[in-house]
CSV table of C-alpha atoms in Angstrom, one decimal:
chain,number,residue,atom,x,y,z
A,10,MET,CA,68.3,176.1,97.6
A,11,ASN,CA,66.5,179.1,99.2
A,12,LEU,CA,62.8,178.8,98.3
A,13,ALA,CA,60.2,181.5,99.0
A,14,PRO,CA,57.9,181.0,102.0
A,15,ALA,CA,54.8,180.7,99.7
A,16,THR,CA,56.6,178.0,97.6
A,17,LEU,CA,57.5,176.0,100.6
A,18,LEU,CA,54.0,176.1,102.0
A,19,ARG,CA,52.6,174.9,98.6
A,20,VAL,CA,55.0,171.9,99.0
A,21,SER,CA,53.7,171.5,102.5
A,22,VAL,CA,50.1,171.2,101.2
A,23,VAL,CA,51.2,168.5,98.7
A,24,VAL,CA,53.1,166.6,101.4
A,25,ALA,CA,50.1,166.8,103.8
A,26,LEU,CA,47.9,165.3,101.1
A,27,ALA,CA,50.4,162.5,100.6
A,28,THR,CA,50.7,161.9,104.3
A,29,ILE,CA,47.0,161.7,104.7
A,30,LEU,CA,46.9,159.0,102.1
A,31,LEU,CA,49.8,157.0,103.5
A,32,LYS,CA,48.8,157.2,107.2
A,33,GLY,CA,45.1,156.7,106.4
A,34,LEU,CA,46.0,153.5,104.5
A,35,ALA,CA,48.3,152.4,107.3
A,36,GLY,CA,45.6,152.9,109.9
A,37,TYR,CA,43.0,151.1,107.7
A,38,LEU,CA,45.3,148.1,107.1
A,39,THR,CA,46.4,147.7,110.8
A,40,ASN,CA,43.2,148.8,112.6
A,41,SER,CA,45.6,150.6,115.0
A,42,MET,CA,44.1,153.5,116.9
A,43,GLY,CA,47.6,154.9,117.2
A,44,LEU,CA,48.1,155.1,113.4
A,45,ILE,CA,44.5,156.3,112.9
A,46,SER,CA,45.1,159.2,115.4
A,47,ASP,CA,48.3,159.9,113.6
A,48,ALA,CA,46.4,160.1,110.3
A,49,MET,CA,43.8,162.4,111.8
A,50,GLU,CA,46.6,164.9,112.8
A,51,SER,CA,47.7,165.0,109.1
A,52,PHE,CA,44.3,166.6,108.3
A,53,VAL,CA,45.4,169.4,110.6
A,54,ASN,CA,48.7,169.6,108.7
A,55,LEU,CA,46.7,170.2,105.5
A,56,ALA,CA,44.4,172.8,106.9
A,57,SER,CA,47.3,174.6,108.6
A,58,ALA,CA,49.5,174.7,105.5
A,59,MET,CA,46.6,176.1,103.5
A,60,PHE,CA,45.9,178.8,106.0
A,61,ALA,CA,49.6,179.6,106.4
A,62,LEU,CA,49.9,180.0,102.7
A,63,ALA,CA,47.0,182.4,102.7
A,64,MET,CA,48.4,184.5,105.6
A,65,VAL,CA,52.0,184.6,104.1
A,66,THR,CA,50.5,185.9,100.9
A,67,VAL,CA,48.6,188.6,102.8
A,68,ALA,CA,51.8,189.4,104.9
A,69,ALA,CA,53.8,190.0,101.7
A,70,ARG,CA,51.4,192.8,100.5
A,71,PRO,CA,53.0,196.3,100.6
A,72,ALA,CA,51.7,199.0,102.9
A,73,ASP,CA,48.6,200.8,101.7
A,74,GLU,CA,46.3,203.6,102.9
A,75,ASP,CA,44.4,201.4,105.3
A,76,HIS,CA,47.5,199.5,106.6
A,77,PRO,CA,50.3,202.1,106.5
A,78,TYR,CA,52.6,199.9,108.6
A,79,GLY,CA,52.1,196.9,106.3
A,80,HIS,CA,50.4,193.5,106.7
A,81,HIS,CA,53.3,191.6,108.5
A,82,LYS,CA,51.2,190.6,111.5
A,83,ALA,CA,49.0,188.4,109.4
A,84,GLU,CA,51.5,185.5,110.0
A,85,TYR,CA,50.6,185.5,113.7
A,86,PHE,CA,47.0,184.6,112.8
A,87,SER,CA,48.4,181.6,110.9
A,88,SER,CA,50.4,180.2,113.8
A,89,GLY,CA,47.5,180.9,116.2
A,90,PHE,CA,45.0,179.2,113.9
A,91,GLU,CA,47.3,176.2,113.6
A,92,GLY,CA,47.6,175.9,117.4
A,93,ILE,CA,43.8,176.0,117.8
A,94,LEU,CA,43.5,173.3,115.1
A,95,ILE,CA,46.0,171.1,116.8
A,96,VAL,CA,44.1,171.3,120.1
A,97,GLY,CA,40.9,170.4,118.3
A,98,ALA,CA,42.5,167.4,116.6
A,99,ALA,CA,43.9,166.3,120.0
A,100,ALA,CA,40.4,166.4,121.5
A,101,ALA,CA,39.0,164.2,118.7
A,102,ILE,CA,41.8,161.7,119.2
A,103,LEU,CA,41.3,161.6,122.9
A,104,TRP,CA,37.6,160.9,122.4
A,105,VAL,CA,38.1,158.0,119.9
A,106,SER,CA,41.0,156.6,121.9
A,107,VAL,CA,39.0,156.3,125.1
A,108,GLN,CA,36.3,154.4,123.2
A,109,ARG,CA,38.9,152.0,121.9
A,110,LEU,CA,40.5,151.7,125.3
A,111,LEU,CA,37.2,150.5,126.7
A,112,SER,CA,36.8,148.0,123.8
A,113,PRO,CA,40.3,146.9,122.5
A,114,GLN,CA,40.6,145.4,119.0
A,115,PRO,CA,43.4,143.3,117.5
A,116,LEU,CA,45.9,144.8,115.1
A,117,GLU,CA,46.4,143.5,111.5
A,118,GLN,CA,48.9,143.6,108.7
A,119,LEU,CA,51.5,145.5,110.7
A,120,GLY,CA,54.3,145.1,108.1
A,121,TRP,CA,52.5,147.2,105.4
A,122,GLY,CA,51.1,149.6,107.9
A,123,LEU,CA,54.4,150.4,109.6
A,124,GLY,CA,56.2,150.8,106.2
A,125,LEU,CA,53.7,153.3,105.0
A,126,SER,CA,53.9,155.2,108.3
A,127,VAL,CA,57.7,155.4,108.2
A,128,LEU,CA,57.6,156.7,104.6
A,129,SER,CA,55.2,159.5,105.5
A,130,SER,CA,57.4,160.4,108.5
A,131,VAL,CA,60.4,160.7,106.2
A,132,PHE,CA,58.5,163.2,104.0
A,133,ASN,CA,57.5,165.2,107.0
A,134,ALA,CA,60.9,165.3,108.5
A,135,ALA,CA,62.5,166.4,105.3
A,136,LEU,CA,60.0,169.2,104.8
A,137,ALA,CA,60.3,170.3,108.4
A,138,PHE,CA,64.0,170.7,108.1
A,139,ALA,CA,63.5,172.8,105.0
A,140,LEU,CA,60.9,174.9,106.7
A,141,PHE,CA,63.1,175.5,109.8
A,142,ARG,CA,65.9,176.8,107.6
A,143,ALA,CA,63.6,179.1,105.6
A,144,ALA,CA,62.0,180.3,108.8
A,145,ARG,CA,65.4,181.5,110.1
A,146,THR,CA,66.2,183.1,106.7
A,147,HIS,CA,62.9,184.9,106.3
A,148,ARG,CA,62.2,185.4,110.0
A,149,SER,CA,58.7,183.9,109.4
A,150,ILE,CA,56.7,182.6,112.4
A,151,ALA,CA,54.2,181.0,109.9
A,152,LEU,CA,57.0,178.8,108.5
A,153,GLU,CA,58.3,178.1,112.0
A,154,ALA,CA,54.9,177.0,113.2
A,155,ASP,CA,54.4,174.7,110.3
A,156,ALA,CA,57.8,173.2,110.8
A,157,ARG,CA,57.3,172.7,114.6
A,158,HIS,CA,53.9,171.0,113.9
A,159,LEU,CA,55.5,168.7,111.3
A,160,MET,CA,58.3,167.7,113.8
A,161,THR,CA,55.6,167.0,116.4
A,162,ASP,CA,54.0,164.8,113.8
A,163,VAL,CA,57.3,163.0,113.2
A,164,TRP,CA,57.9,162.3,116.9
A,165,THR,CA,54.3,161.3,117.3
A,166,SER,CA,54.7,158.8,114.5
A,167,ALA,CA,57.9,157.4,116.0
A,168,ALA,CA,56.1,156.9,119.4
A,169,VAL,CA,53.2,155.2,117.7
A,170,LEU,CA,55.5,152.8,115.8
A,171,VAL,CA,57.3,151.8,119.0
A,172,GLY,CA,54.0,151.3,120.7
A,173,ILE,CA,52.6,149.1,117.9
A,174,VAL,CA,55.7,146.9,117.9
A,175,ALA,CA,55.3,146.6,121.7
A,176,VAL,CA,51.6,145.6,121.2
A,177,HIS,CA,52.6,143.0,118.7
A,178,PHE,CA,55.2,141.3,120.9
A,179,SER,CA,53.3,141.7,124.3
A,180,GLY,CA,49.8,141.1,123.1
A,181,TRP,CA,48.5,144.0,125.3
A,182,LEU,CA,45.8,145.5,123.0
A,183,TRP,CA,45.1,148.2,125.5
A,184,LEU,CA,48.5,149.7,124.9
A,185,ASP,CA,47.5,150.9,121.4
A,186,PRO,CA,44.7,153.3,122.5
A,187,LEU,CA,46.7,154.3,125.6
A,188,LEU,CA,49.5,155.4,123.3
A,189,ALA,CA,47.1,157.3,121.2
A,190,ILE,CA,46.0,159.2,124.3
A,191,GLY,CA,49.6,160.1,125.0
A,192,VAL,CA,49.9,161.3,121.4
A,193,ALA,CA,46.9,163.6,121.9
A,194,LEU,CA,48.3,165.1,125.1
A,195,ASN,CA,51.6,165.8,123.3
A,196,ILE,CA,49.7,167.5,120.5
A,197,VAL,CA,47.9,169.7,123.0
A,198,ARG,CA,51.2,170.9,124.5
A,199,GLU,CA,52.4,172.0,121.0
A,200,GLY,CA,49.1,173.6,120.1
A,201,VAL,CA,49.0,175.7,123.3
A,202,ARG,CA,52.6,176.8,122.7
A,203,LEU,CA,51.8,178.0,119.2
A,204,VAL,CA,48.8,180.0,120.4
A,205,TRP,CA,50.8,181.6,123.2
A,206,ARG,CA,53.6,182.6,120.8
A,207,SER,CA,51.0,184.2,118.4
A,208,SER,CA,49.4,186.1,121.2
A,209,GLN,CA,52.8,187.5,122.2
A,210,GLY,CA,53.5,188.6,118.7
A,211,LEU,CA,50.1,190.4,118.4
A,212,MET,CA,50.9,192.3,121.6
A,213,ASP,CA,54.2,193.7,120.1
A,214,GLU,CA,56.6,191.6,122.1
A,215,ALA,CA,60.1,193.0,122.3
A,216,LEU,CA,62.9,191.6,120.2
A,217,ASP,CA,65.0,188.8,121.6
A,218,PRO,CA,67.9,189.7,124.0
A,219,GLU,CA,70.6,188.8,121.5
A,220,THR,CA,69.2,191.2,118.9
A,221,ILE,CA,68.8,194.0,121.5
A,222,ALA,CA,72.5,193.5,122.6
A,223,THR,CA,73.5,193.8,118.9
A,224,LEU,CA,71.7,197.1,118.6
A,225,ARG,CA,73.3,198.5,121.8
A,226,ALA,CA,76.8,197.4,120.7
A,227,THR,CA,76.2,199.1,117.3
A,228,LEU,CA,75.2,202.3,119.1
A,229,ASP,CA,78.4,202.2,121.3
A,230,ARG,CA,80.6,201.6,118.3
A,231,PHE,CA,79.0,204.5,116.4
A,232,ALA,CA,79.4,207.0,119.3
A,233,ALA,CA,83.0,205.8,119.9
A,234,ARG,CA,84.2,206.7,116.4
A,235,LEU,CA,82.7,210.2,116.4
A,236,PRO,CA,84.9,213.1,117.4
A,237,GLU,CA,82.0,214.4,119.5
A,238,GLY,CA,81.1,210.9,120.6
A,239,ALA,CA,81.3,211.7,124.3
A,240,ARG,CA,78.6,214.3,123.8
A,241,VAL,CA,76.2,212.0,121.9
A,242,ARG,CA,73.7,210.0,124.0
A,243,PHE,CA,71.1,207.4,123.1
A,244,ASP,CA,68.2,206.4,125.3
A,245,ASP,CA,64.6,205.3,125.4
A,246,MET,CA,65.1,202.5,122.9
A,247,VAL,CA,62.0,200.3,122.4
A,248,THR,CA,61.7,197.3,120.1
A,249,ARG,CA,59.0,195.1,118.7
A,250,ARG,CA,58.5,192.4,116.1
A,251,ALA,CA,55.7,192.1,113.5
A,252,GLY,CA,56.0,189.0,111.4
A,253,GLN,CA,59.1,189.1,109.4
A,254,ARG,CA,59.8,192.8,110.2
A,255,ARG,CA,61.7,194.1,113.3
A,256,PHE,CA,61.3,197.6,114.6
A,257,ALA,CA,63.3,199.8,116.9
A,258,ASP,CA,62.6,203.4,118.1
A,259,LEU,CA,65.1,205.5,120.1
A,260,HIS,CA,66.2,209.0,121.0
A,261,MET,CA,69.5,210.5,119.8
A,262,HIS,CA,70.7,213.4,122.0
A,263,VAL,CA,73.2,215.6,120.2
A,264,PRO,CA,75.0,219.0,121.1
A,265,GLY,CA,72.6,221.9,120.7
A,266,GLU,CA,75.0,223.9,118.6
A,267,TRP,CA,75.0,221.3,115.8
A,268,THR,CA,73.3,222.4,112.6
A,269,LEU,CA,70.2,220.5,111.7
A,270,GLN,CA,71.9,219.3,108.5
A,271,HIS,CA,74.8,217.8,110.5
A,272,ALA,CA,72.6,216.1,113.1
A,273,ALA,CA,70.3,214.7,110.4
A,274,ALA,CA,73.3,213.3,108.5
A,275,MET,CA,74.6,211.6,111.6
A,276,ARG,CA,71.1,210.1,112.2
A,277,ASP,CA,70.9,208.8,108.7
A,278,GLU,CA,74.3,207.2,109.1
A,279,LEU,CA,73.3,205.6,112.4
A,280,GLU,CA,70.1,204.3,110.9
A,281,GLN,CA,72.0,202.6,108.2
A,282,ALA,CA,74.5,201.1,110.6
A,283,LEU,CA,71.7,199.6,112.8
A,284,MET,CA,69.9,198.2,109.7
A,285,ASP,CA,73.1,196.6,108.5
A,286,ALA,CA,73.7,195.0,111.9
A,287,VAL,CA,70.1,193.6,112.2
A,288,PRO,CA,68.7,192.5,108.8
A,289,GLY,CA,65.0,193.3,108.3
A,290,LEU,CA,65.1,196.1,110.9
A,291,ARG,CA,63.1,199.3,110.5
A,292,VAL,CA,64.5,202.0,112.8
A,293,THR,CA,63.1,205.4,113.8
A,294,ILE,CA,65.4,207.9,115.6
A,295,GLN,CA,64.2,211.1,117.2
A,296,LEU,CA,66.8,213.9,117.4
A,297,LEU,CA,66.9,215.9,120.6
A,298,PRO,CA,69.4,218.4,122.0
A,299,LEU,CA,71.4,217.4,125.0
A,300,GLY,CA,69.6,218.2,128.2
A,301,MET,CA,66.1,217.9,126.7
A,302,GLU,CA,63.8,215.0,127.0
A,303,ALA,CA,60.9,214.1,124.7
A,304,ARG,CA,57.5,215.4,125.7
A,305,ALA,CA,56.2,211.9,126.5
A,306,ASN,CA,59.1,211.3,128.9
A,307,GLN,CA,58.3,214.7,130.6
A,308,LEU,CA,54.7,213.7,131.1
A,309,GLU,CA,55.7,210.3,132.5
A,310,GLU,CA,58.0,211.9,135.0
A,311,LYS,CA,55.4,214.5,135.9
A,312,ASN,CA,52.7,211.8,136.4
A,313,GLY,CA,55.0,209.3,138.0
């Protein structure tokens, strides 16, 4: 089932609320700092899902007079905001965990607490899997960020559960807050990673090497099947990504004796071939006669 990004994020909000309830109750029953820190991260899940839903809604808006290139980059604000929230939650967990480390307390009712924590992790893992699939389908960094955060939460919960069992059998009460500190450090790593990815998207990072290779292969195939293919040249291709959209600009050099109508028809055919090869691509091709470079390139050569 292929759900829309907004629908999946609404489900993420509901799952976050359920997770807060389950993990909060687990932390209350067990008095485990590890489980309490795990529950605190679930509040970040809720805030992140709500903000991601808002940004995905904005990103889906069509281009307008004030935003002629669309609103696709709104998704990067979502993943960046989520990364910042994660780092903030980790700082809070570190603070509380250090206090508990200095004054350890016994754990209680582990059976119920562990059961509730496992149930919440099952919900998170199932949702993360669905979000990862949808992120690939829709090329959405907001969905990918939410999925990665949920998987971090799942692995965090698994580590906490192992630690609590170890505390139970060893009697080392200091192990519980120490594990919570480890959880916080792992959360920081994921948060910093999300912020970095968002910054790269806002700075118009190039498309991935595999996609660029697909574009170049499509250009080669197109030229090879033209009778005048040996006299058609492509250069100065630049690419970027903005949310779900992918963009490519390039120059197409054609024989000077071609009519404008013939050259434009070849360009339209090439644009369609590139967009078929890379779904979600928006391509702009500048026509130039052979032997002539664009004005920008001439200025670069002059100043270089």
